[in-house]
Amino acid sequence: MRKEEVDTPALIVDLEILQKNIVCMAEFAKSAGVKLRPMTKSHKCPAISHLQLEAGATGIQVAKLSEGEVMEAAGIKDIFISNQVVGAPKVDRLLRLAQRAKIRIAVDSVENMREISELAEARGVKIDVLLDVDTGIRRTGVLPRGPALKLASEVAKRPGLNLMGVYTHEGIVYRAKNKEELHELATKAARDMVETADLLRNNGIEIEEVSLGSTPGAKIVGKVNGVTEIRPGAYVFNDMQQLALGVCGERDLALSLLTTVISVPANDRAICDAGSKAAGPDSCAFGAFTPPGVMPKIEQVSRLGLVRTLDGEILRDVIFDSRIGEEYGLLQAKNCHELFKVGDKIEIIPLHCCGMVFLHNEIVGIRDDEVEVIWPISARGKVS
Amino acid sequence: MRKEEVDTPALIVDLEILQKNIVCMAEFAKSAGVKLRPMTKSHKCPAISHLQLEAGATGIQVAKLSEGEVMEAAGIKDIFISNQVVGAPKVDRLLRLAQRAKIRIAVDSVENMREISELAEARGVKIDVLLDVDTGIRRTGVLPRGPALKLASEVAKRPGLNLMGVYTHEGIVYRAKNKEELHELATKAARDMVETADLLRNNGIEIEEVSLGSTPGAKIVGKVNGVTEIRPGAYVFNDMQQLALGVCGERDLALSLLTTVISVPANDRAICDAGSKAAGPDSCAFGAFTPPGVMPKIEQVSRLGLVRTLDGEILRDVIFDSRIGEEYGLLQAKNCHELFKVGDKIEIIPLHCCGMVFLHNEIVGIRDDEVEVIWPISARGKVS
C-alpha cells in the first residue's frame, strides 16, 4: 500500500530518517564514551526500542512501571524506571518485574525508599536505585549537592536498596532562548550532577552512574567529564520543538500525522480530520505553558513549517491548529479554496512528538512512500 | 476492592451520579417531547451507551466512523455519525456498517455527497443524511437559511442519499459569559435551525429531523418549537466546565481521576502521578484556547474545586496543573507539607471530561466507595 492510500488520521514514520536518527545518536554516545539509554515514552513502541538496542543502546528508560512491564514482555531486559514507584500494589509489581529483568528505579523521598526497601528485604532482594536530582525543572527530585547527600545517606542505610547512581532530566534546557543558552543550561546541569556524585563519593557512597537525559542536552552533557550515561527520547522522531531549538534540521523529522481535508467551508479555513484526539494537545501547550518569549508560539512554529504536502513541500503560510475540537483540525490560510479540496491528504509535523504518539494505537512505517510495517504502540495508555 | 485500593492513575466514575445524570436528561427529553440521541465521544464506552438507551435514548451519536463501528459491534443499532465521511476506504466501511445498523451521516459539501452517493447507488442502497449547519462555531457546516437551502437542493438530487434532516452542534454556547447569554445563544441556534428547516420544506424538501447537540444547550433548545432531537454528551459525567457554566452542580460531577502523591519536594508544591497523559490537555486549553474573558482560567476553575479528597472534601486552595509533564501533575498550594504526604491519594475533577476519558483504557465504576464494575473504553483511540 502506498502512503497516500493509508486511511486517516494515521501516525506515520519515515523509516529511513528514523534509522538515521537512531544510528547518529548511538555513534555520538560511542564517540563520547558514554552509555546511551533512550527514553521510550516518546514512541511507546517495543519495535523501536529494539532498533535502538541493536544500534548500541545499553538499555532503556521508561516513564512508568506499566510501560516497563510492556517493554519487558517484549524482550527488553535492562530497564530504568525514571519515576517514583509509590504504593504497595505498585511495589509488588516492581519486585516481580525485577525478577524478570535488570531494573533500576528512581527515589527522591525517605517515605518512598522505606516502603520499597521493606518489601524488597522481605523478599530477600536488593533493588538498584538512582537518586532523582532536580537540576532546575522543579518537578520531583532533591536539589544537587547538600540535599542530595542528605537523602543519599538515607538510601545507603536501607538494606533493600542499592544506591548505584544519580540521575536528572535536564528539562530546563527547553527554556533556552538560543543555542548558546541551551549549551550553558545543559553544561550547568551536567556539572551539578558530576559535583553531586563527587560529593557523595567523598562521603563514602559509591556512585557508578551519573545519568542525564534530554534530547536537546544529550550531545552537550555527553561530553562533560564524569557523565556516564545519556537518556534522550524525542531524537528518534524529532519535532517542531527540536527544530525550533536548533537541535535537528528539517531532514531529520521522521514523524508526521497523515490527515484528510474533510471540509473547506470558507476561503480562510479548511477543516481536516485530525483534532486534539489525534494531533495532540501540544499545539496548545506552545502558547500556554512555555514561559513567555522562550519557545515560539504556534504562529511562529507554523512559519517553520508545520503542514507538509505528500510530496514533501512545506506549506509555510498554513497554520494548523488542533484546538478547535477533538475531531476537527483547523488549517488556516488566506486562499484555502485554491490550496485545499475535500479529500486532499496532507501531513502535520508534530510540535511535540511524545504528545502525539501516545494518542494512537499504531504507527505506520513508510519507506519510499510505501507502507513497510505497522507497529503497535504497545505501551499506549500505560500511565500507572 | 475499595476505591482507595485502586492503583493510580485511574479514571473512576460514581455510578449513582452517572445513573442520575442519565435519567434526568432522558426525563427532560420526554417531557419536552424531543428525541434524545446522546453523543458517545464523551465516554467512548458501549456499556454507558446501553445505559443511556435503556433510560430512553432513541439512538446514539458518534464522533467518527470508527467509533460507530465499535458501538455497532457492541449491539447498538441506531447511529448518527456527526462527521464528514471522506475518501473511498471510509465510504466503503460506511456502506458496510449501514448493512448492519440504521446509520445516518453528516454532509456539508458537494464533493463529499457525490462520492458517497455514487458508491451507495452502485450498491443499490440509500444513505440517510443530515445537513451539517454551522450555527456559529465555524468549523464544518454550511450557514443557515440560503446557503443551507443551496446545498440541500444538491443533496436532494443525489440518488444514493436520503436527506432527512438538518443538524448542528451549537458549540457557540460555550462562549457564554453567564446563564442569560447561554440561554440567548442556544435559543438563537435553535431558531436558526427551525427557520432553515422551514425554508427547506417550503422549497419542497422534506425535513423530518431538526437536531441540535450540546450539554449546556440541551435543556434550552429542547423546548424550542420545531426542534425534534437533542444530542448532549458531557452530561453523563459533567465537569468543571459545565459547573463553571452553571449547567450542573457539585453533586452532579460523576467523573474523577484517582491519583497518588509521589513526591512533596517543597512546601509550595506536591507532585502526583497524573500528568498530561492521564489528566488530559484541557487544563491547558482553559488558558489558551477559549476566548479571553469567556471561560474561567485554571486558577479560577480551581477555586470552584478541582482537587477533592477521597472523603469528598474539595480542596479549594489547591491548584492542579497537568502541564508540567506527561507523567507528573502539579499540586500547587501554600502548605503542601501539611496537606500531602507521599502515598496519599486524591481525586482530580476534569476540566473537560471528554479530554480526560479518551486517554484511558478503562473506567472504574464505584458505588458506596466499592469497585462495582470495570468498563473497557472500547472506542478509545478510534479517531478515523
PDB file of C-alpha atoms in Angstrom, chain A residues 33-302:
ATOM      1  CA  GLY A  33      32.398   7.329  25.735  1.00  0.00           C
ATOM      2  CA  VAL A  34      29.017   7.434  27.467  1.00  0.00           C
ATOM      3  CA  LYS A  35      26.270   4.864  27.642  1.00  0.00           C
ATOM      4  CA  LEU A  36      23.042   5.540  25.776  1.00  0.00           C
ATOM      5  CA  ARG A  37      19.734   4.637  27.466  1.00  0.00           C
ATOM      6  CA  PRO A  38      16.917   6.035  25.300  1.00  0.00           C
ATOM      7  CA  MET A  39      13.663   7.187  26.908  1.00  0.00           C
ATOM      8  CA  THR A  40      10.852   5.112  25.440  1.00  0.00           C
ATOM      9  CA  LYS A  41       7.965   7.395  26.341  1.00  0.00           C
ATOM     10  CA  SER A  42       8.485   9.178  23.025  1.00  0.00           C
ATOM     11  CA  HIS A  43       7.480   6.129  20.990  1.00  0.00           C
ATOM     12  CA  LYS A  44       5.939   3.636  23.473  1.00  0.00           C
ATOM     13  CA  CYS A  45       6.751   1.035  20.834  1.00  0.00           C
ATOM     14  CA  PRO A  46       8.902  -2.044  21.599  1.00  0.00           C
ATOM     15  CA  ALA A  47       9.907  -2.437  17.950  1.00  0.00           C
ATOM     16  CA  ILE A  48      11.611   0.950  18.038  1.00  0.00           C
ATOM     17  CA  SER A  49      13.300   0.161  21.372  1.00  0.00           C
ATOM     18  CA  HIS A  50      14.751  -2.949  19.754  1.00  0.00           C
ATOM     19  CA  LEU A  51      16.157  -0.833  16.901  1.00  0.00           C
ATOM     20  CA  GLN A  52      17.779   1.438  19.480  1.00  0.00           C
ATOM     21  CA  LEU A  53      19.313  -1.509  21.330  1.00  0.00           C
ATOM     22  CA  GLU A  54      20.590  -3.028  18.089  1.00  0.00           C
ATOM     23  CA  ALA A  55      22.279   0.285  17.283  1.00  0.00           C
ATOM     24  CA  GLY A  56      24.163   0.182  20.578  1.00  0.00           C
ATOM     25  CA  ALA A  57      21.946   1.409  23.428  1.00  0.00           C
ATOM     26  CA  THR A  58      22.769  -0.401  26.684  1.00  0.00           C
ATOM     27  CA  GLY A  59      19.200  -0.395  27.986  1.00  0.00           C
ATOM     28  CA  ILE A  60      16.063   1.678  28.006  1.00  0.00           C
ATOM     29  CA  GLN A  61      14.407   4.231  30.240  1.00  0.00           C
ATOM     30  CA  VAL A  62      10.649   4.089  30.761  1.00  0.00           C
ATOM     31  CA  ALA A  63       8.378   6.765  32.176  1.00  0.00           C
ATOM     32  CA  LYS A  64       6.187   4.461  34.235  1.00  0.00           C
ATOM     33  CA  LEU A  65       6.226   0.983  35.768  1.00  0.00           C
ATOM     34  CA  SER A  66       3.447  -0.203  33.441  1.00  0.00           C
ATOM     35  CA  GLU A  67       5.466   0.972  30.443  1.00  0.00           C
ATOM     36  CA  GLY A  68       8.367  -1.098  31.783  1.00  0.00           C
ATOM     37  CA  GLU A  69       6.121  -4.148  32.047  1.00  0.00           C
ATOM     38  CA  VAL A  70       5.163  -3.826  28.382  1.00  0.00           C
ATOM     39  CA  MET A  71       8.799  -3.452  27.328  1.00  0.00           C
ATOM     40  CA  GLU A  72       9.963  -6.412  29.412  1.00  0.00           C
ATOM     41  CA  ALA A  73       7.247  -8.587  27.917  1.00  0.00           C
ATOM     42  CA  ALA A  74       8.619  -7.563  24.509  1.00  0.00           C
ATOM     43  CA  GLY A  75      12.022  -8.991  25.409  1.00  0.00           C
ATOM     44  CA  ILE A  76      13.849  -5.938  26.755  1.00  0.00           C
ATOM     45  CA  LYS A  77      15.768  -6.795  29.896  1.00  0.00           C
ATOM     46  CA  ASP A  78      17.590  -3.663  31.084  1.00  0.00           C
ATOM     47  CA  ILE A  79      15.110  -1.032  32.215  1.00  0.00           C
ATOM     48  CA  PHE A  80      15.363   2.177  34.216  1.00  0.00           C
ATOM     49  CA  ILE A  81      12.002   3.385  35.581  1.00  0.00           C
ATOM     50  CA  SER A  82      12.614   7.118  35.900  1.00  0.00           C
ATOM     51  CA  ASN A  83       9.670   7.738  38.161  1.00  0.00           C
ATOM     52  CA  GLN A  84       8.744   7.219  41.767  1.00  0.00           C
ATOM     53  CA  VAL A  85       7.123   3.806  42.335  1.00  0.00           C
ATOM     54  CA  VAL A  86       4.682   4.545  45.163  1.00  0.00           C
ATOM     55  CA  GLY A  87       2.169   2.342  46.997  1.00  0.00           C
ATOM     56  CA  ALA A  88       2.055  -1.349  47.883  1.00  0.00           C
ATOM     57  CA  PRO A  89       0.373  -2.625  44.683  1.00  0.00           C
ATOM     58  CA  LYS A  90       2.996  -0.934  42.502  1.00  0.00           C
ATOM     59  CA  VAL A  91       5.951  -2.003  44.672  1.00  0.00           C
ATOM     60  CA  ASP A  92       4.715  -5.574  44.456  1.00  0.00           C
ATOM     61  CA  ARG A  93       4.607  -5.329  40.649  1.00  0.00           C
ATOM     62  CA  LEU A  94       8.046  -3.728  40.669  1.00  0.00           C
ATOM     63  CA  LEU A  95       9.576  -6.591  42.626  1.00  0.00           C
ATOM     64  CA  ARG A  96       8.009  -9.117  40.279  1.00  0.00           C
ATOM     65  CA  LEU A  97       9.325  -7.223  37.279  1.00  0.00           C
ATOM     66  CA  ALA A  98      12.781  -7.149  38.864  1.00  0.00           C
ATOM     67  CA  GLN A  99      12.756 -10.964  38.867  1.00  0.00           C
ATOM     68  CA  ARG A 100      12.385 -10.973  35.092  1.00  0.00           C
ATOM     69  CA  ALA A 101      14.721  -8.111  34.123  1.00  0.00           C
ATOM     70  CA  LYS A 102      17.540  -5.876  35.324  1.00  0.00           C
ATOM     71  CA  ILE A 103      15.615  -2.974  36.833  1.00  0.00           C
ATOM     72  CA  ARG A 104      16.700   0.320  38.306  1.00  0.00           C
ATOM     73  CA  ILE A 105      14.337   2.859  39.804  1.00  0.00           C
ATOM     74  CA  ALA A 106      14.200   6.485  40.950  1.00  0.00           C
ATOM     75  CA  VAL A 107      13.747   7.698  44.515  1.00  0.00           C
ATOM     76  CA  ASP A 108      13.508  11.167  45.990  1.00  0.00           C
ATOM     77  CA  SER A 109      11.899  10.702  49.420  1.00  0.00           C
ATOM     78  CA  VAL A 110      12.543   8.817  52.654  1.00  0.00           C
ATOM     79  CA  GLU A 111       8.941   7.564  52.788  1.00  0.00           C
ATOM     80  CA  ASN A 112       9.163   6.002  49.376  1.00  0.00           C
ATOM     81  CA  MET A 113      12.579   4.404  49.890  1.00  0.00           C
ATOM     82  CA  ARG A 114      11.421   2.934  53.196  1.00  0.00           C
ATOM     83  CA  GLU A 115       8.372   1.370  51.550  1.00  0.00           C
ATOM     84  CA  ILE A 116      10.357  -0.197  48.714  1.00  0.00           C
ATOM     85  CA  SER A 117      13.246  -1.297  50.901  1.00  0.00           C
ATOM     86  CA  GLU A 118      10.987  -3.107  53.367  1.00  0.00           C
ATOM     87  CA  LEU A 119       9.180  -5.086  50.699  1.00  0.00           C
ATOM     88  CA  ALA A 120      12.430  -5.850  48.864  1.00  0.00           C
ATOM     89  CA  GLU A 121      14.139  -7.017  52.050  1.00  0.00           C
ATOM     90  CA  ALA A 122      11.184  -9.216  52.954  1.00  0.00           C
ATOM     91  CA  ARG A 123      11.658 -10.975  49.614  1.00  0.00           C
ATOM     92  CA  GLY A 124      15.421 -11.147  50.025  1.00  0.00           C
ATOM     93  CA  VAL A 125      16.289  -8.899  47.080  1.00  0.00           C
ATOM     94  CA  LYS A 126      18.037  -5.594  46.518  1.00  0.00           C
ATOM     95  CA  ILE A 127      16.685  -3.003  44.110  1.00  0.00           C
ATOM     96  CA  ASP A 128      19.092  -0.770  42.184  1.00  0.00           C
ATOM     97  CA  VAL A 129      18.303   2.849  42.844  1.00  0.00           C
ATOM     98  CA  LEU A 130      19.227   6.167  41.240  1.00  0.00           C
ATOM     99  CA  LEU A 131      18.754   9.315  43.257  1.00  0.00           C
ATOM    100  CA  ASP A 132      16.402  11.747  41.498  1.00  0.00           C
ATOM    101  CA  VAL A 133      18.186  15.114  41.383  1.00  0.00           C
ATOM    102  CA  ASP A 134      16.390  18.299  40.352  1.00  0.00           C
ATOM    103  CA  THR A 135      18.628  20.417  38.118  1.00  0.00           C
ATOM    104  CA  GLY A 136      16.093  23.156  37.592  1.00  0.00           C
ATOM    105  CA  ILE A 137      12.880  21.712  36.194  1.00  0.00           C
ATOM    106  CA  ARG A 138      11.212  21.760  39.650  1.00  0.00           C
ATOM    107  CA  ARG A 139       9.093  18.671  39.469  1.00  0.00           C
ATOM    108  CA  THR A 140      10.291  15.751  41.591  1.00  0.00           C
ATOM    109  CA  GLY A 141      13.832  15.290  42.898  1.00  0.00           C
ATOM    110  CA  VAL A 142      16.153  16.699  45.524  1.00  0.00           C
ATOM    111  CA  LEU A 143      18.426  19.635  44.884  1.00  0.00           C
ATOM    112  CA  PRO A 144      22.073  18.908  43.956  1.00  0.00           C
ATOM    113  CA  ARG A 145      24.967  18.671  46.456  1.00  0.00           C
ATOM    114  CA  GLY A 146      23.899  19.078  50.138  1.00  0.00           C
ATOM    115  CA  PRO A 147      20.242  17.960  49.884  1.00  0.00           C
ATOM    116  CA  ALA A 148      21.262  15.117  47.574  1.00  0.00           C
ATOM    117  CA  LEU A 149      23.933  13.957  50.015  1.00  0.00           C
ATOM    118  CA  LYS A 150      21.446  14.018  52.887  1.00  0.00           C
ATOM    119  CA  LEU A 151      18.953  11.831  51.024  1.00  0.00           C
ATOM    120  CA  ALA A 152      21.671   9.586  49.581  1.00  0.00           C
ATOM    121  CA  SER A 153      22.847   8.802  53.130  1.00  0.00           C
ATOM    122  CA  GLU A 154      19.311   7.657  53.901  1.00  0.00           C
ATOM    123  CA  VAL A 155      19.187   5.414  50.824  1.00  0.00           C
ATOM    124  CA  ALA A 156      22.552   3.904  51.666  1.00  0.00           C
ATOM    125  CA  LYS A 157      21.171   2.767  55.037  1.00  0.00           C
ATOM    126  CA  ARG A 158      18.274   0.790  53.543  1.00  0.00           C
ATOM    127  CA  PRO A 159      19.047  -2.910  53.229  1.00  0.00           C
ATOM    128  CA  GLY A 160      16.643  -3.481  50.328  1.00  0.00           C
ATOM    129  CA  LEU A 161      18.136  -0.741  48.165  1.00  0.00           C
ATOM    130  CA  ASN A 162      21.399  -0.453  46.268  1.00  0.00           C
ATOM    131  CA  LEU A 163      22.202   3.191  45.521  1.00  0.00           C
ATOM    132  CA  MET A 164      24.201   2.984  42.327  1.00  0.00           C
ATOM    133  CA  GLY A 165      23.884   6.436  40.860  1.00  0.00           C
ATOM    134  CA  VAL A 166      22.343   9.850  40.444  1.00  0.00           C
ATOM    135  CA  TYR A 167      20.124  10.991  37.593  1.00  0.00           C
ATOM    136  CA  THR A 168      18.330  14.051  36.322  1.00  0.00           C
ATOM    137  CA  HIS A 169      16.159  15.174  33.472  1.00  0.00           C
ATOM    138  CA  GLU A 170      17.765  18.437  32.459  1.00  0.00           C
ATOM    139  CA  GLY A 171      14.405  19.635  31.092  1.00  0.00           C
ATOM    140  CA  ILE A 172      15.496  23.161  31.933  1.00  0.00           C
ATOM    141  CA  VAL A 173      17.175  23.212  28.506  1.00  0.00           C
ATOM    142  CA  TYR A 174      13.773  23.567  26.879  1.00  0.00           C
ATOM    143  CA  ARG A 175      13.672  27.084  28.294  1.00  0.00           C
ATOM    144  CA  ALA A 176      16.725  28.138  26.287  1.00  0.00           C
ATOM    145  CA  LYS A 177      16.277  31.221  24.123  1.00  0.00           C
ATOM    146  CA  ASN A 178      19.079  30.270  21.748  1.00  0.00           C
ATOM    147  CA  LYS A 179      21.790  27.689  21.119  1.00  0.00           C
ATOM    148  CA  GLU A 180      24.299  29.412  23.407  1.00  0.00           C
ATOM    149  CA  GLU A 181      21.883  29.412  26.329  1.00  0.00           C
ATOM    150  CA  LEU A 182      20.984  25.798  25.581  1.00  0.00           C
ATOM    151  CA  HIS A 183      24.673  24.899  25.803  1.00  0.00           C
ATOM    152  CA  GLU A 184      25.046  26.822  29.041  1.00  0.00           C
ATOM    153  CA  LEU A 185      21.992  25.297  30.743  1.00  0.00           C
ATOM    154  CA  ALA A 186      22.907  21.741  29.738  1.00  0.00           C
ATOM    155  CA  THR A 187      26.530  22.158  30.838  1.00  0.00           C
ATOM    156  CA  LYS A 188      25.452  23.585  34.179  1.00  0.00           C
ATOM    157  CA  ALA A 189      23.097  20.647  34.779  1.00  0.00           C
ATOM    158  CA  ALA A 190      25.890  18.199  33.933  1.00  0.00           C
ATOM    159  CA  ARG A 191      28.342  19.930  36.277  1.00  0.00           C
ATOM    160  CA  ASP A 192      25.756  19.943  39.079  1.00  0.00           C
ATOM    161  CA  MET A 193      25.403  16.201  38.640  1.00  0.00           C
ATOM    162  CA  VAL A 194      29.133  15.467  38.465  1.00  0.00           C
ATOM    163  CA  GLU A 195      29.782  17.601  41.549  1.00  0.00           C
ATOM    164  CA  THR A 196      26.949  15.904  43.406  1.00  0.00           C
ATOM    165  CA  ALA A 197      28.326  12.478  42.513  1.00  0.00           C
ATOM    166  CA  ASP A 198      31.793  13.522  43.696  1.00  0.00           C
ATOM    167  CA  LEU A 199      30.386  14.852  46.980  1.00  0.00           C
ATOM    168  CA  LEU A 200      28.623  11.548  47.561  1.00  0.00           C
ATOM    169  CA  ARG A 201      31.782   9.599  46.760  1.00  0.00           C
ATOM    170  CA  ASN A 202      33.797  11.807  49.131  1.00  0.00           C
ATOM    171  CA  ASN A 203      31.288  10.827  51.798  1.00  0.00           C
ATOM    172  CA  GLY A 204      31.822   7.142  51.249  1.00  0.00           C
ATOM    173  CA  ILE A 205      28.861   6.484  48.944  1.00  0.00           C
ATOM    174  CA  GLU A 206      29.813   4.566  45.828  1.00  0.00           C
ATOM    175  CA  ILE A 207      28.355   6.249  42.750  1.00  0.00           C
ATOM    176  CA  GLU A 208      28.717   4.372  39.489  1.00  0.00           C
ATOM    177  CA  GLU A 209      26.174   6.137  37.281  1.00  0.00           C
ATOM    178  CA  VAL A 210      25.907   9.861  36.579  1.00  0.00           C
ATOM    179  CA  SER A 211      22.988   9.964  34.209  1.00  0.00           C
ATOM    180  CA  LEU A 212      21.369  12.869  32.366  1.00  0.00           C
ATOM    181  CA  GLY A 213      18.512  12.792  29.941  1.00  0.00           C
ATOM    182  CA  SER A 214      17.009  15.048  27.284  1.00  0.00           C
ATOM    183  CA  THR A 215      17.197  15.288  23.527  1.00  0.00           C
ATOM    184  CA  PRO A 216      18.407  18.902  23.320  1.00  0.00           C
ATOM    185  CA  GLY A 217      21.004  18.301  26.053  1.00  0.00           C
ATOM    186  CA  ALA A 218      22.290  14.851  25.062  1.00  0.00           C
ATOM    187  CA  LYS A 219      25.169  15.848  22.812  1.00  0.00           C
ATOM    188  CA  ILE A 220      26.267  18.550  25.246  1.00  0.00           C
ATOM    189  CA  VAL A 221      26.138  16.721  28.571  1.00  0.00           C
ATOM    190  CA  GLY A 222      27.592  13.584  26.990  1.00  0.00           C
ATOM    191  CA  LYS A 223      30.877  15.414  26.537  1.00  0.00           C
ATOM    192  CA  VAL A 224      31.135  16.625  30.142  1.00  0.00           C
ATOM    193  CA  ASN A 225      33.751  14.708  32.086  1.00  0.00           C
ATOM    194  CA  GLY A 226      32.205  12.477  34.735  1.00  0.00           C
ATOM    195  CA  VAL A 227      28.862  11.956  32.999  1.00  0.00           C
ATOM    196  CA  THR A 228      28.392   8.221  32.351  1.00  0.00           C
ATOM    197  CA  GLU A 229      25.023   7.980  30.622  1.00  0.00           C
ATOM    198  CA  ILE A 230      22.669   9.988  28.381  1.00  0.00           C
ATOM    199  CA  ARG A 231      18.937   9.329  28.018  1.00  0.00           C
ATOM    200  CA  PRO A 232      17.423  11.254  25.097  1.00  0.00           C
ATOM    201  CA  GLY A 233      13.951  10.286  23.845  1.00  0.00           C
ATOM    202  CA  ALA A 234      12.473  12.585  21.198  1.00  0.00           C
ATOM    203  CA  TYR A 235      15.559  12.310  18.967  1.00  0.00           C
ATOM    204  CA  VAL A 236      14.175   9.170  17.296  1.00  0.00           C
ATOM    205  CA  PHE A 237      11.467  11.243  15.643  1.00  0.00           C
ATOM    206  CA  ASN A 238      12.305  14.911  16.272  1.00  0.00           C
ATOM    207  CA  ASP A 239       9.573  17.535  16.010  1.00  0.00           C
ATOM    208  CA  MET A 240       8.961  21.270  15.621  1.00  0.00           C
ATOM    209  CA  GLN A 241      10.151  21.877  19.161  1.00  0.00           C
ATOM    210  CA  GLN A 242      13.543  20.315  18.431  1.00  0.00           C
ATOM    211  CA  LEU A 243      13.666  22.199  15.130  1.00  0.00           C
ATOM    212  CA  ALA A 244      12.901  25.476  16.907  1.00  0.00           C
ATOM    213  CA  LEU A 245      15.700  24.772  19.392  1.00  0.00           C
ATOM    214  CA  GLY A 246      18.110  24.118  16.529  1.00  0.00           C
ATOM    215  CA  VAL A 247      18.663  20.545  17.676  1.00  0.00           C
ATOM    216  CA  CYS A 248      17.606  18.990  14.377  1.00  0.00           C
ATOM    217  CA  GLY A 249      17.072  20.027  10.783  1.00  0.00           C
ATOM    218  CA  GLU A 250      14.056  19.608   8.505  1.00  0.00           C
ATOM    219  CA  ARG A 251      15.521  16.409   7.048  1.00  0.00           C
ATOM    220  CA  ASP A 252      15.604  14.814  10.498  1.00  0.00           C
ATOM    221  CA  LEU A 253      11.833  14.997  11.053  1.00  0.00           C
ATOM    222  CA  ALA A 254      10.759  11.338  10.944  1.00  0.00           C
ATOM    223  CA  LEU A 255       7.228  11.555  12.307  1.00  0.00           C
ATOM    224  CA  SER A 256       4.069  13.044  10.904  1.00  0.00           C
ATOM    225  CA  LEU A 257       0.327  12.739  11.058  1.00  0.00           C
ATOM    226  CA  LEU A 258      -1.481  11.926   7.853  1.00  0.00           C
ATOM    227  CA  THR A 259      -4.827  13.710   7.708  1.00  0.00           C
ATOM    228  CA  THR A 260      -7.615  14.336   5.179  1.00  0.00           C
ATOM    229  CA  VAL A 261      -9.307  17.621   4.376  1.00  0.00           C
ATOM    230  CA  ILE A 262     -12.987  16.987   5.114  1.00  0.00           C
ATOM    231  CA  SER A 263     -14.467  20.433   4.522  1.00  0.00           C
ATOM    232  CA  VAL A 264     -13.486  23.788   3.012  1.00  0.00           C
ATOM    233  CA  PRO A 265     -16.336  25.927   4.313  1.00  0.00           C
ATOM    234  CA  ALA A 266     -14.672  29.313   3.706  1.00  0.00           C
ATOM    235  CA  ASN A 267     -11.663  30.674   1.854  1.00  0.00           C
ATOM    236  CA  ASP A 268      -9.796  31.408   5.083  1.00  0.00           C
ATOM    237  CA  ARG A 269     -10.185  27.966   6.593  1.00  0.00           C
ATOM    238  CA  ALA A 270     -10.180  24.287   5.750  1.00  0.00           C
ATOM    239  CA  ILE A 271     -11.046  21.541   8.213  1.00  0.00           C
ATOM    240  CA  CYS A 272      -9.164  18.255   8.418  1.00  0.00           C
ATOM    241  CA  ASP A 273      -9.946  15.057  10.307  1.00  0.00           C
ATOM    242  CA  ALA A 274      -7.198  15.404  12.947  1.00  0.00           C
ATOM    243  CA  GLY A 275      -8.251  17.273  16.067  1.00  0.00           C
ATOM    244  CA  SER A 276      -6.874  17.196  19.581  1.00  0.00           C
ATOM    245  CA  LYS A 277      -7.566  13.443  19.906  1.00  0.00           C
ATOM    246  CA  ALA A 278      -5.219  12.667  17.009  1.00  0.00           C
ATOM    247  CA  ALA A 279      -2.782  15.567  16.768  1.00  0.00           C
ATOM    248  CA  GLY A 280      -2.297  16.059  20.459  1.00  0.00           C
ATOM    249  CA  PRO A 281      -2.668  18.846  22.914  1.00  0.00           C
ATOM    250  CA  ASP A 282       0.734  20.372  22.358  1.00  0.00           C
ATOM    251  CA  SER A 283      -0.157  22.952  19.805  1.00  0.00           C
ATOM    252  CA  CYS A 284      -1.941  24.395  22.764  1.00  0.00           C
ATOM    253  CA  ALA A 285       0.982  23.954  25.089  1.00  0.00           C
ATOM    254  CA  PHE A 286       3.102  26.135  22.885  1.00  0.00           C
ATOM    255  CA  GLY A 287       1.001  29.125  23.634  1.00  0.00           C
ATOM    256  CA  ALA A 288       0.196  28.485  27.225  1.00  0.00           C
ATOM    257  CA  PHE A 289       2.789  26.595  29.092  1.00  0.00           C
ATOM    258  CA  THR A 290       6.200  27.602  27.910  1.00  0.00           C
ATOM    259  CA  PRO A 291       7.469  30.754  29.571  1.00  0.00           C
ATOM    260  CA  PRO A 292       6.679  33.850  27.516  1.00  0.00           C
ATOM    261  CA  GLY A 293       9.248  34.705  24.901  1.00  0.00           C
ATOM    262  CA  VAL A 294      11.035  31.426  25.283  1.00  0.00           C
ATOM    263  CA  MET A 295       9.633  28.961  22.824  1.00  0.00           C
ATOM    264  CA  PRO A 296       7.997  30.041  19.597  1.00  0.00           C
ATOM    265  CA  LYS A 297       4.251  30.500  19.588  1.00  0.00           C
ATOM    266  CA  ILE A 298       2.119  28.442  17.259  1.00  0.00           C
ATOM    267  CA  GLU A 299       2.137  31.070  14.500  1.00  0.00           C
ATOM    268  CA  GLN A 300       5.917  31.181  14.590  1.00  0.00           C
ATOM    269  CA  VAL A 301       6.245  27.420  14.654  1.00  0.00           C
ATOM    270  CA  SER A 302       3.977  27.291  11.666  1.00  0.00           C
TER     271      SER A 302
END
